[in-house]
C-alpha positions as protocol buffer text, in pm:
chain_id: "A"
residue {
  index: 1
  type: UNK
  ca { x: 1 y: 1 z: 0 }
}
residue {
  index: 2
  type: UNK
  ca { x: 94 y: 361 z: -42 }
}
residue {
  index: 3
  type: UNK
  ca { x: 6 y: 639 z: 177 }
}
residue {
  index: 4
  type: UNK
  ca { x: -33 y: 1011 z: 142 }
}
residue {
  index: 5
  type: UNK
  ca { x: -24 y: 1313 z: -72 }
}
residue {
  index: 6
  type: UNK
  ca { x: 26 y: 1616 z: 161 }
}
residue {
  index: 7
  type: UNK
  ca { x: -106 y: 1960 z: 79 }
}
residue {
  index: 8
  type: UNK
  ca { x: -475 y: 1958 z: 119 }
}
residue {
  index: 9
  type: UNK
  ca { x: -455 y: 1574 z: 133 }
}
residue {
  index: 10
  type: UNK
  ca { x: -250 y: 1211 z: 20 }
}
residue {
  index: 11
  type: UNK
  ca { x: -573 y: 2101 z: 202 }
}
residue {
  index: 12
  type: UNK
  ca { x: -663 y: 2425 z: 250 }
}
residue {
  index: 13
  type: UNK
  ca { x: -548 y: 2673 z: 528 }
}
residue {
  index: 14
  type: UNK
  ca { x: -774 y: 2808 z: 781 }
}
residue {
  index: 15
  type: UNK
  ca { x: -725 y: 3080 z: 1041 }
}
residue {
  index: 16
  type: UNK
  ca { x: -702 y: 2884 z: 1348 }
}
residue {
  index: 17
  type: UNK
  ca { x: -571 y: 2542 z: 1210 }
}
residue {
  index: 18
  type: UNK
  ca { x: -376 y: 2414 z: 918 }
}
residue {
  index: 19
  type: UNK
  ca { x: -543 y: 2150 z: 696 }
}
residue {
  index: 20
  type: UNK
  ca { x: -285 y: 1944 z: 491 }
}
residue {
  index: 21
  type: UNK
  ca { x: -347 y: 1673 z: 252 }
}
residue {
  index: 22
  type: UNK
  ca { x: -185 y: 1341 z: 228 }
}
residue {
  index: 23
  type: UNK
  ca { x: -227 y: 1014 z: 40 }
}
residue {
  index: 24
  type: UNK
  ca { x: -53 y: 709 z: 73 }
}
residue {
  index: 25
  type: UNK
  ca { x: -40 y: 435 z: -173 }
}
residue {
  index: 26
  type: UNK
  ca { x: -24 y: 63 z: -122 }
}
residue {
  index: 27
  type: UNK
  ca { x: 76 y: -239 z: -321 }
}
residue {
  index: 28
  type: UNK
  ca { x: -153 y: -543 z: -317 }
}
residue {
  index: 29
  type: UNK
  ca { x: 98 y: -789 z: -420 }
}
residue {
  index: 30
  type: UNK
  ca { x: 72 y: -1095 z: -194 }
}
residue {
  index: 31
  type: UNK
  ca { x: 364 y: -1284 z: -67 }
}
residue {
  index: 32
  type: UNK
  ca { x: 727 y: -1188 z: -3 }
}
residue {
  index: 33
  type: UNK
  ca { x: 872 y: -900 z: -212 }
}
residue {
  index: 34
  type: UNK
  ca { x: 1228 y: -910 z: -283 }
}
residue {
  index: 35
  type: UNK
  ca { x: 1393 y: -599 z: -131 }
}
residue {
  index: 36
  type: UNK
  ca { x: 1578 y: -543 z: -448 }
}
residue {
  index: 37
  type: UNK
  ca { x: 1283 y: -536 z: -690 }
}
residue {
  index: 38
  type: UNK
  ca { x: 1122 y: -214 z: -808 }
}
residue {
  index: 39
  type: UNK
  ca { x: 808 y: -156 z: -601 }
}
residue {
  index: 40
  type: UNK
  ca { x: 484 y: -69 z: -790 }
}
residue {
  index: 41
  type: UNK
  ca { x: 419 y: 220 z: -544 }
}
residue {
  index: 42
  type: UNK
  ca { x: 759 y: 371 z: -640 }
}
residue {
  index: 43
  type: UNK
  ca { x: 664 y: 361 z: -1000 }
}
residue {
  index: 44
  type: UNK
  ca { x: 327 y: 525 z: -930 }
}
residue {
  index: 45
  type: UNK
  ca { x: 494 y: 795 z: -721 }
}
residue {
  index: 46
  type: UNK
  ca { x: 738 y: 880 z: -1006 }
}
residue {
  index: 47
  type: UNK
  ca { x: 467 y: 914 z: -1273 }
}
residue {
  index: 48
  type: UNK
  ca { x: 228 y: 1101 z: -1053 }
}
residue {
  index: 49
  type: UNK
  ca { x: 497 y: 1338 z: -938 }
}
residue {
  index: 50
  type: UNK
  ca { x: 573 y: 1414 z: -1312 }
}
residue {
  index: 51
  type: UNK
  ca { x: 203 y: 1448 z: -1387 }
}
residue {
  index: 52
  type: UNK
  ca { x: 160 y: 1693 z: -1100 }
}
residue {
  index: 53
  type: UNK
  ca { x: 454 y: 1902 z: -1206 }
}
residue {
  index: 54
  type: UNK
  ca { x: 309 y: 1923 z: -1565 }
}
residue {
  index: 55
  type: UNK
  ca { x: -6 y: 2073 z: -1399 }
}
residue {
  index: 56
  type: UNK
  ca { x: 206 y: 2315 z: -1206 }
}
residue {
  index: 57
  type: UNK
  ca { x: 109 y: 2143 z: -877 }
}
residue {
  index: 58
  type: UNK
  ca { x: 352 y: 2104 z: -597 }
}
residue {
  index: 59
  type: UNK
  ca { x: 383 y: 1753 z: -470 }
}
residue {
  index: 60
  type: UNK
  ca { x: 629 y: 1619 z: -203 }
}
residue {
  index: 61
  type: UNK
  ca { x: 726 y: 1267 z: -148 }
}
residue {
  index: 62
  type: UNK
  ca { x: 811 y: 1081 z: 162 }
}
residue {
  index: 63
  type: UNK
  ca { x: 971 y: 730 z: 144 }
}
residue {
  index: 64
  type: UNK
  ca { x: 849 y: 491 z: 417 }
}
residue {
  index: 65
  type: UNK
  ca { x: 985 y: 182 z: 275 }
}
residue {
  index: 66
  type: UNK
  ca { x: 1297 y: 74 z: 468 }
}
residue {
  index: 67
  type: UNK
  ca { x: 1383 y: -181 z: 200 }
}
residue {
  index: 68
  type: UNK
  ca { x: 1396 y: 65 z: -93 }
}
residue {
  index: 69
  type: UNK
  ca { x: 1684 y: 120 z: -303 }
}
residue {
  index: 70
  type: UNK
  ca { x: 1659 y: 374 z: -584 }
}
residue {
  index: 71
  type: UNK
  ca { x: 1422 y: 658 z: -677 }
}
residue {
  index: 72
  type: UNK
  ca { x: 1370 y: 842 z: -992 }
}
residue {
  index: 73
  type: UNK
  ca { x: 1246 y: 1133 z: -795 }
}
residue {
  index: 74
  type: UNK
  ca { x: 1357 y: 1351 z: -485 }
}
residue {
  index: 75
  type: UNK
  ca { x: 1218 y: 1280 z: -156 }
}
residue {
  index: 76
  type: UNK
  ca { x: 1166 y: 1524 z: 136 }
}
residue {
  index: 77
  type: UNK
  ca { x: 1213 y: 1235 z: 399 }
}
residue {
  index: 78
  type: UNK
  ca { x: 1347 y: 889 z: 372 }
}
residue {
  index: 79
  type: UNK
  ca { x: 1293 y: 628 z: 648 }
}
residue {
  index: 80
  type: UNK
  ca { x: 1625 y: 474 z: 564 }
}
residue {
  index: 81
  type: UNK
  ca { x: 1791 y: 773 z: 744 }
}
residue {
  index: 82
  type: UNK
  ca { x: 1607 y: 636 z: 1061 }
}
residue {
  index: 83
  type: UNK
  ca { x: 1645 y: 268 z: 1016 }
}
residue {
  index: 84
  type: UNK
  ca { x: 1703 y: 35 z: 702 }
}
residue {
  index: 85
  type: UNK
  ca { x: 1604 y: -331 z: 661 }
}
residue {
  index: 86
  type: UNK
  ca { x: 1955 y: -456 z: 555 }
}
residue {
  index: 87
  type: UNK
  ca { x: 2102 y: -318 z: 893 }
}
residue {
  index: 88
  type: UNK
  ca { x: 1836 y: -509 z: 1082 }
}
residue {
  index: 89
  type: UNK
  ca { x: 1882 y: -828 z: 887 }
}
residue {
  index: 90
  type: UNK
  ca { x: 2284 y: -810 z: 948 }
}
residue {
  index: 91
  type: UNK
  ca { x: 2227 y: -762 z: 1321 }
}
residue {
  index: 92
  type: UNK
  ca { x: 2321 y: -1107 z: 1465 }
}
residue {
  index: 93
  type: UNK
  ca { x: 2124 y: -1042 z: 1786 }
}
residue {
  index: 94
  type: UNK
  ca { x: 1804 y: -1004 z: 1584 }
}
residue {
  index: 95
  type: UNK
  ca { x: 1842 y: -1276 z: 1315 }
}
residue {
  index: 96
  type: UNK
  ca { x: 1546 y: -1153 z: 1100 }
}
residue {
  index: 97
  type: UNK
  ca { x: 1487 y: -1236 z: 747 }
}
residue {
  index: 98
  type: UNK
  ca { x: 1340 y: -988 z: 485 }
}
residue {
  index: 99
  type: UNK
  ca { x: 974 y: -974 z: 628 }
}
residue {
  index: 100
  type: UNK
  ca { x: 1067 y: -1000 z: 982 }
}
residue {
  index: 101
  type: UNK
  ca { x: 1330 y: -712 z: 924 }
}
residue {
  index: 102
  type: UNK
  ca { x: 1048 y: -504 z: 759 }
}
residue {
  index: 103
  type: UNK
  ca { x: 803 y: -548 z: 1037 }
}
residue {
  index: 104
  type: UNK
  ca { x: 1077 y: -450 z: 1294 }
}
residue {
  index: 105
  type: UNK
  ca { x: 1163 y: -143 z: 1103 }
}
residue {
  index: 106
  type: UNK
  ca { x: 805 y: -28 z: 1080 }
}
residue {
  index: 107
  type: UNK
  ca { x: 734 y: -90 z: 1445 }
}
residue {
  index: 108
  type: UNK
  ca { x: 1051 y: 110 z: 1531 }
}
residue {
  index: 109
  type: UNK
  ca { x: 924 y: 388 z: 1307 }
}
residue {
  index: 110
  type: UNK
  ca { x: 592 y: 383 z: 1505 }
}
residue {
  index: 111
  type: UNK
  ca { x: 782 y: 457 z: 1813 }
}
residue {
  index: 112
  type: UNK
  ca { x: 961 y: 753 z: 1654 }
}
residue {
  index: 113
  type: UNK
  ca { x: 701 y: 943 z: 1488 }
}
residue {
  index: 114
  type: UNK
  ca { x: 882 y: 1271 z: 1618 }
}
residue {
  index: 115
  type: UNK
  ca { x: 1134 y: 1202 z: 1339 }
}
residue {
  index: 116
  type: UNK
  ca { x: 864 y: 1229 z: 1080 }
}
residue {
  index: 117
  type: UNK
  ca { x: 710 y: 1536 z: 1238 }
}
residue {
  index: 118
  type: UNK
  ca { x: 1056 y: 1708 z: 1218 }
}
residue {
  index: 119
  type: UNK
  ca { x: 1093 y: 1615 z: 857 }
}
residue {
  index: 120
  type: UNK
  ca { x: 762 y: 1732 z: 759 }
}
residue {
  index: 121
  type: UNK
  ca { x: 808 y: 2075 z: 918 }
}
residue {
  index: 122
  type: UNK
  ca { x: 529 y: 2332 z: 939 }
}
residue {
  index: 123
  type: UNK
  ca { x: 478 y: 2427 z: 578 }
}
residue {
  index: 124
  type: UNK
  ca { x: 129 y: 2533 z: 496 }
}
residue {
  index: 125
  type: UNK
  ca { x: -82 y: 2403 z: 220 }
}
residue {
  index: 126
  type: UNK
  ca { x: 120 y: 2078 z: 202 }
}
residue {
  index: 127
  type: UNK
  ca { x: 50 y: 1800 z: -64 }
}
residue {
  index: 128
  type: UNK
  ca { x: 260 y: 1493 z: 19 }
}
residue {
  index: 129
  type: UNK
  ca { x: 275 y: 1136 z: -129 }
}
residue {
  index: 130
  type: UNK
  ca { x: 378 y: 878 z: 126 }
}
residue {
  index: 131
  type: UNK
  ca { x: 550 y: 576 z: -52 }
}
residue {
  index: 132
  type: UNK
  ca { x: 485 y: 281 z: 171 }
}
residue {
  index: 133
  type: UNK
  ca { x: 606 y: -83 z: 170 }
}
residue {
  index: 134
  type: UNK
  ca { x: 392 y: -334 z: -22 }
}
residue {
  index: 135
  type: UNK
  ca { x: 358 y: -610 z: 233 }
}
residue {
  index: 136
  type: UNK
  ca { x: -17 y: -651 z: 286 }
}
residue {
  index: 137
  type: UNK
  ca { x: 13 y: -764 z: 648 }
}
residue {
  index: 138
  type: UNK
  ca { x: 118 y: -423 z: 752 }
}
residue {
  index: 139
  type: UNK
  ca { x: -229 y: -293 z: 648 }
}
residue {
  index: 140
  type: UNK
  ca { x: -448 y: -594 z: 767 }
}
residue {
  index: 141
  type: UNK
  ca { x: -284 y: -758 z: 1056 }
}
residue {
  index: 142
  type: UNK
  ca { x: -41 y: -502 z: 1225 }
}
residue {
  index: 143
  type: UNK
  ca { x: -133 y: -162 z: 1382 }
}
residue {
  index: 144
  type: UNK
  ca { x: 153 y: 33 z: 1240 }
}
residue {
  index: 145
  type: UNK
  ca { x: -18 y: 200 z: 947 }
}
residue {
  index: 146
  type: UNK
  ca { x: -334 y: 262 z: 1155 }
}
residue {
  index: 147
  type: UNK
  ca { x: -114 y: 437 z: 1404 }
}
residue {
  index: 148
  type: UNK
  ca { x: 55 y: 632 z: 1120 }
}
residue {
  index: 149
  type: UNK
  ca { x: -299 y: 753 z: 995 }
}
residue {
  index: 150
  type: UNK
  ca { x: -405 y: 861 z: 1340 }
}
residue {
  index: 151
  type: UNK
  ca { x: -76 y: 1057 z: 1388 }
}
residue {
  index: 152
  type: UNK
  ca { x: -118 y: 1220 z: 1063 }
}
residue {
  index: 153
  type: UNK
  ca { x: -479 y: 1313 z: 1152 }
}
residue {
  index: 154
  type: UNK
  ca { x: -361 y: 1466 z: 1471 }
}
residue {
  index: 155
  type: UNK
  ca { x: -109 y: 1670 z: 1270 }
}
residue {
  index: 156
  type: UNK
  ca { x: -414 y: 1799 z: 1072 }
}
residue {
  index: 157
  type: UNK
  ca { x: -357 y: 1594 z: 768 }
}
residue {
  index: 158
  type: UNK
  ca { x: -646 y: 1473 z: 553 }
}
residue {
  index: 159
  type: UNK
  ca { x: -557 y: 1119 z: 462 }
}
residue {
  index: 160
  type: UNK
  ca { x: -650 y: 897 z: 160 }
}
residue {
  index: 161
  type: UNK
  ca { x: -521 y: 554 z: 85 }
}
residue {
  index: 162
  type: UNK
  ca { x: -427 y: 465 z: -266 }
}
residue {
  index: 163
  type: UNK
  ca { x: -449 y: 72 z: -310 }
}
residue {
  index: 164
  type: UNK
  ca { x: -261 y: -52 z: -609 }
}
residue {
  index: 165
  type: UNK
  ca { x: -325 y: -383 z: -778 }
}
residue {
  index: 166
  type: UNK
  ca { x: -127 y: -513 z: -1060 }
}
residue {
  index: 167
  type: UNK
  ca { x: -365 y: -532 z: -1364 }
}
residue {
  index: 168
  type: UNK
  ca { x: -165 y: -823 z: -1517 }
}
residue {
  index: 169
  type: UNK
  ca { x: -263 y: -1049 z: -1236 }
}
residue {
  index: 170
  type: UNK
  ca { x: -641 y: -952 z: -1233 }
}
residue {
  index: 171
  type: UNK
  ca { x: -754 y: -1084 z: -1552 }
}
residue {
  index: 172
  type: UNK
  ca { x: -897 y: -1405 z: -1396 }
}
residue {
  index: 173
  type: UNK
  ca { x: -1203 y: -1394 z: -1185 }
}
residue {
  index: 174
  type: UNK
  ca { x: -1070 y: -1576 z: -883 }
}
residue {
  index: 175
  type: UNK
  ca { x: -753 y: -1351 z: -861 }
}
residue {
  index: 176
  type: UNK
  ca { x: -980 y: -1060 z: -887 }
}
residue {
  index: 177
  type: UNK
  ca { x: -1183 y: -1160 z: -601 }
}
residue {
  index: 178
  type: UNK
  ca { x: -870 y: -1211 z: -386 }
}
residue {
  index: 179
  type: UNK
  ca { x: -743 y: -852 z: -476 }
}
residue {
  index: 180
  type: UNK
  ca { x: -1092 y: -719 z: -378 }
}
residue {
  index: 181
  type: UNK
  ca { x: -1080 y: -900 z: -42 }
}
residue {
  index: 182
  type: UNK
  ca { x: -733 y: -759 z: 18 }
}
residue {
  index: 183
  type: UNK
  ca { x: -859 y: -400 z: -75 }
}
residue {
  index: 184
  type: UNK
  ca { x: -1156 y: -439 z: 164 }
}
residue {
  index: 185
  type: UNK
  ca { x: -947 y: -563 z: 449 }
}
residue {
  index: 186
  type: UNK
  ca { x: -715 y: -249 z: 420 }
}
residue {
  index: 187
  type: UNK
  ca { x: -1023 y: -15 z: 409 }
}
residue {
  index: 188
  type: UNK
  ca { x: -1171 y: -180 z: 714 }
}
residue {
  index: 189
  type: UNK
  ca { x: -838 y: -173 z: 909 }
}
residue {
  index: 190
  type: UNK
  ca { x: -739 y: 182 z: 814 }
}
residue {
  index: 191
  type: UNK
  ca { x: -1086 y: 347 z: 817 }
}
residue {
  index: 192
  type: UNK
  ca { x: -981 y: 623 z: 574 }
}
residue {
  index: 193
  type: UNK
  ca { x: -1110 y: 704 z: 229 }
}
residue {
  index: 194
  type: UNK
  ca { x: -954 y: 467 z: -29 }
}
residue {
  index: 195
  type: UNK
  ca { x: -895 y: 480 z: -404 }
}
residue {
  index: 196
  type: UNK
  ca { x: -832 y: 148 z: -563 }
}
residue {
  index: 197
  type: UNK
  ca { x: -663 y: 152 z: -902 }
}
residue {
  index: 198
  type: UNK
  ca { x: -542 y: -111 z: -1143 }
}
residue {
  index: 199
  type: UNK
  ca { x: -169 y: -32 z: -1250 }
}
residue {
  index: 200
  type: UNK
  ca { x: 48 y: -118 z: -1540 }
}
residue {
  index: 201
  type: UNK
  ca { x: -261 y: -89 z: -1797 }
}
residue {
  index: 202
  type: UNK
  ca { x: -14 y: 22 z: -2056 }
}
residue {
  index: 203
  type: UNK
  ca { x: 152 y: -324 z: -2037 }
}
residue {
  index: 204
  type: UNK
  ca { x: -156 y: -518 z: -2121 }
}
residue {
  index: 205
  type: UNK
  ca { x: -223 y: -652 z: -2472 }
}
residue {
  index: 206
  type: UNK
  ca { x: -539 y: -533 z: -2655 }
}
residue {
  index: 207
  type: UNK
  ca { x: -726 y: -864 z: -2584 }
}
residue {
  index: 208
  type: UNK
  ca { x: -627 y: -836 z: -2212 }
}
residue {
  index: 209
  type: UNK
  ca { x: -753 y: -477 z: -2195 }
}
residue {
  index: 210
  type: UNK
  ca { x: -1090 y: -577 z: -2330 }
}
residue {
  index: 211
  type: UNK
  ca { x: -1100 y: -871 z: -2086 }
}
residue {
  index: 212
  type: UNK
  ca { x: -1022 y: -642 z: -1776 }
}
residue {
  index: 213
  type: UNK
  ca { x: -1272 y: -381 z: -1853 }
}
residue {
  index: 214
  type: UNK
  ca { x: -1538 y: -598 z: -1680 }
}
residue {
  index: 215
  type: UNK
  ca { x: -1331 y: -590 z: -1353 }
}
residue {
  index: 216
  type: UNK
  ca { x: -1330 y: -217 z: -1323 }
}
residue {
  index: 217
  type: UNK
  ca { x: -1689 y: -189 z: -1193 }
}
residue {
  index: 218
  type: UNK
  ca { x: -1785 y: -566 z: -1167 }
}
residue {
  index: 219
  type: UNK
  ca { x: -2097 y: -766 z: -1152 }
}
residue {
  index: 220
  type: UNK
  ca { x: -1978 y: -1027 z: -903 }
}
residue {
  index: 221
  type: UNK
  ca { x: -2237 y: -1278 z: -974 }
}
residue {
  index: 222
  type: UNK
  ca { x: -2181 y: -1267 z: -1351 }
}
residue {
  index: 223
  type: UNK
  ca { x: -1800 y: -1308 z: -1285 }
}
residue {
  index: 224
  type: UNK
  ca { x: -1895 y: -1614 z: -1073 }
}
residue {
  index: 225
  type: UNK
  ca { x: -2101 y: -1753 z: -1329 }
}
residue {
  index: 226
  type: UNK
  ca { x: -1823 y: -1727 z: -1583 }
}
residue {
  index: 227
  type: UNK
  ca { x: -1593 y: -1924 z: -1359 }
}
residue {
  index: 228
  type: UNK
  ca { x: -1840 y: -2188 z: -1206 }
}
residue {
  index: 229
  type: UNK
  ca { x: -1698 y: -2470 z: -1426 }
}
residue {
  index: 230
  type: UNK
  ca { x: -1361 y: -2427 z: -1243 }
}
residue {
  index: 231
  type: UNK
  ca { x: -1510 y: -2504 z: -906 }
}
residue {
  index: 232
  type: UNK
  ca { x: -1514 y: -2869 z: -835 }
}
residue {
  index: 233
  type: UNK
  ca { x: -1592 y: -2853 z: -467 }
}
residue {
  index: 234
  type: UNK
  ca { x: -1952 y: -2760 z: -371 }
}
residue {
  index: 235
  type: UNK
  ca { x: -1835 y: -2643 z: -41 }
}
residue {
  index: 236
  type: UNK
  ca { x: -1596 y: -2391 z: -190 }
}
residue {
  index: 237
  type: UNK
  ca { x: -1860 y: -2285 z: -448 }
}
residue {
  index: 238
  type: UNK
  ca { x: -2088 y: -2208 z: -182 }
}
residue {
  index: 239
  type: UNK
  ca { x: -1828 y: -2009 z: -5 }
}
residue {
  index: 240
  type: UNK
  ca { x: -1724 y: -1815 z: -311 }
}
residue {
  index: 241
  type: UNK
  ca { x: -2090 y: -1738 z: -390 }
}
residue {
  index: 242
  type: UNK
  ca { x: -2127 y: -1582 z: -39 }
}
residue {
  index: 243
  type: UNK
  ca { x: -1800 y: -1377 z: -94 }
}
residue {
  index: 244
  type: UNK
  ca { x: -1925 y: -1245 z: -414 }
}
residue {
  index: 245
  type: UNK
  ca { x: -2272 y: -1170 z: -243 }
}
residue {
  index: 246
  type: UNK
  ca { x: -2092 y: -965 z: 23 }
}
residue {
  index: 247
  type: UNK
  ca { x: -1882 y: -780 z: -231 }
}
residue {
  index: 248
  type: UNK
  ca { x: -2172 y: -705 z: -464 }
}
residue {
  index: 249
  type: UNK
  ca { x: -2433 y: -617 z: -206 }
}
residue {
  index: 250
  type: UNK
  ca { x: -2222 y: -353 z: -33 }
}
residue {
  index: 251
  type: UNK
  ca { x: -2053 y: -219 z: -350 }
}
residue {
  index: 252
  type: UNK
  ca { x: -1755 y: -90 z: -142 }
}
residue {
  index: 253
  type: UNK
  ca { x: -1483 y: -172 z: -400 }
}
residue {
  index: 254
  type: UNK
  ca { x: -1433 y: -53 z: -745 }
}
residue {
  index: 255
  type: UNK
  ca { x: -1116 y: 7 z: -945 }
}
residue {
  index: 256
  type: UNK
  ca { x: -986 y: 267 z: -1172 }
}
residue {
  index: 257
  type: UNK
  ca { x: -744 y: 206 z: -1464 }
}
residue {
  index: 258
  type: UNK
  ca { x: -408 y: 368 z: -1438 }
}
residue {
  index: 259
  type: UNK
  ca { x: -192 y: 397 z: -1755 }
}
residue {
  index: 260
  type: UNK
  ca { x: 110 y: 605 z: -1710 }
}
residue {
  index: 261
  type: UNK
  ca { x: 112 y: 663 z: -2089 }
}
residue {
  index: 262
  type: UNK
  ca { x: -225 y: 817 z: -2095 }
}
residue {
  index: 263
  type: UNK
  ca { x: -275 y: 1160 z: -1926 }
}
residue {
  index: 264
  type: UNK
  ca { x: -663 y: 1127 z: -1915 }
}
residue {
  index: 265
  type: UNK
  ca { x: -620 y: 806 z: -1707 }
}
residue {
  index: 266
  type: UNK
  ca { x: -389 y: 983 z: -1464 }
}
residue {
  index: 267
  type: UNK
  ca { x: -624 y: 1278 z: -1444 }
}
residue {
  index: 268
  type: UNK
  ca { x: -912 y: 1051 z: -1344 }
}
residue {
  index: 269
  type: UNK
  ca { x: -721 y: 903 z: -1057 }
}
residue {
  index: 270
  type: UNK
  ca { x: -598 y: 1240 z: -935 }
}
residue {
  index: 271
  type: UNK
  ca { x: -949 y: 1379 z: -943 }
}
residue {
  index: 272
  type: UNK
  ca { x: -1082 y: 1102 z: -731 }
}
residue {
  index: 273
  type: UNK
  ca { x: -794 y: 1159 z: -478 }
}
residue {
  index: 274
  type: UNK
  ca { x: -852 y: 1524 z: -473 }
}
residue {
  index: 275
  type: UNK
  ca { x: -1221 y: 1454 z: -412 }
}
residue {
  index: 276
  type: UNK
  ca { x: -1139 y: 1235 z: -124 }
}
residue {
  index: 277
  type: UNK
  ca { x: -929 y: 1486 z: 52 }
}
residue {
  index: 278
  type: UNK
  ca { x: -1126 y: 1787 z: -51 }
}
residue {
  index: 279
  type: UNK
  ca { x: -812 y: 1952 z: -221 }
}
residue {
  index: 280
  type: UNK
  ca { x: -856 y: 2315 z: -279 }
}
residue {
  index: 281
  type: UNK
  ca { x: -1189 y: 2341 z: -80 }
}
residue {
  index: 282
  type: UNK
  ca { x: -1108 y: 2712 z: -59 }
}
residue {
  index: 283
  type: UNK
  ca { x: -1155 y: 2727 z: -439 }
}
residue {
  index: 284
  type: UNK
  ca { x: -1472 y: 2672 z: -630 }
}
residue {
  index: 285
  type: UNK
  ca { x: -1508 y: 2304 z: -599 }
}
residue {
  index: 286
  type: UNK
  ca { x: -1579 y: 2065 z: -888 }
}
residue {
  index: 287
  type: UNK
  ca { x: -1668 y: 1688 z: -861 }
}
residue {
  index: 288
  type: UNK
  ca { x: -1470 y: 1445 z: -1064 }
}
residue {
  index: 289
  type: UNK
  ca { x: -1576 y: 1422 z: -1416 }
}
residue {
  index: 290
  type: UNK
  ca { x: -1645 y: 1052 z: -1383 }
}
residue {
  index: 291
  type: UNK
  ca { x: -1948 y: 1146 z: -1164 }
}
residue {
  index: 292
  type: UNK
  ca { x: -2118 y: 1286 z: -1480 }
}
residue {
  index: 293
  type: UNK
  ca { x: -2077 y: 983 z: -1696 }
}
residue {
  index: 294
  type: UNK
  ca { x: -1822 y: 754 z: -1554 }
}
residue {
  index: 295
  type: UNK
  ca { x: -1890 y: 452 z: -1769 }
}
residue {
  index: 296
  type: UNK
  ca { x: -1865 y: 642 z: -2094 }
}
residue {
  index: 297
  type: UNK
  ca { x: -1517 y: 775 z: -2001 }
}
residue {
  index: 298
  type: UNK
  ca { x: -1386 y: 419 z: -1928 }
}
residue {
  index: 299
  type: UNK
  ca { x: -1538 y: 312 z: -2263 }
}
residue {
  index: 300
  type: UNK
  ca { x: -1366 y: 597 z: -2437 }
}
residue {
  index: 301
  type: UNK
  ca { x: -1039 y: 499 z: -2272 }
}
residue {
  index: 302
  type: UNK
  ca { x: -1047 y: 136 z: -2386 }
}
residue {
  index: 303
  type: UNK
  ca { x: -1183 y: 220 z: -2738 }
}
residue {
  index: 304
  type: UNK
  ca { x: -881 y: 460 z: -2789 }
}
residue {
  index: 305
  type: UNK
  ca { x: -627 y: 186 z: -2667 }
}
residue {
  index: 306
  type: UNK
  ca { x: -797 y: -99 z: -2878 }
}
residue {
  index: 307
  type: UNK
  ca { x: -766 y: 120 z: -3189 }
}
residue {
  index: 308
  type: UNK
  ca { x: -392 y: 171 z: -3148 }
}
């Protein structure tokens, strides 16, 4: 997951209190992530920073991933100055592996929020993007990220979560259901506005883009019917049907396509985040364009790329 723009977010300035914006992004990839791999949230941060700069919007980035290595953008604060995974793993008294080392680093960070406060300073009208680790357990099982959210809110930040799911792994119904459950789990745990996006749309083939369109705002029962033949166990079929019913009845999760090669796709994501944190509330406020005719905009996006 990734966390926070800071400004009015992930935002306006009042007389008595300063409202800032923050969003963080999260990567929903399951399992263990090699500390040397390029994290999806870092790519998202890089492209979003470039996009905001093109719009003449000031955006700062804070790295909260103690296992990160390289960035293609400058950061206003880097958790590796406080603690780093490699140092923890090399400590013979701790004997942690990659995942244990990451958890230790984040818990150490939670006990030293004063370091982050000093790094953020007291600049008004802040807009900060927090690049967070991708291990899902940090958002579903452990209290660290929840504590960070509460601390940011005490510092008068408006916070929105950006949950990233790799579109290349979401073209099958059962993988998609797993991704939705992970997003729901993070939403319930963090209790903040959350924007869910499918990344790497630019890497999909024309056929895959056409297939994944049905997952953006899905009819869960239709997806289940399409995959019923793959369910051999009646017990698991009943469980899957119950899960789909929960997702469909409450309609809490939907996804936005994120194509870093398409400015309109990036604008849609940015508008949703701005709406969640009320960015620029002191100005004349406009709702995201998708609220007017959301489905037609998605159709136009896919048609353009299918014609390429």
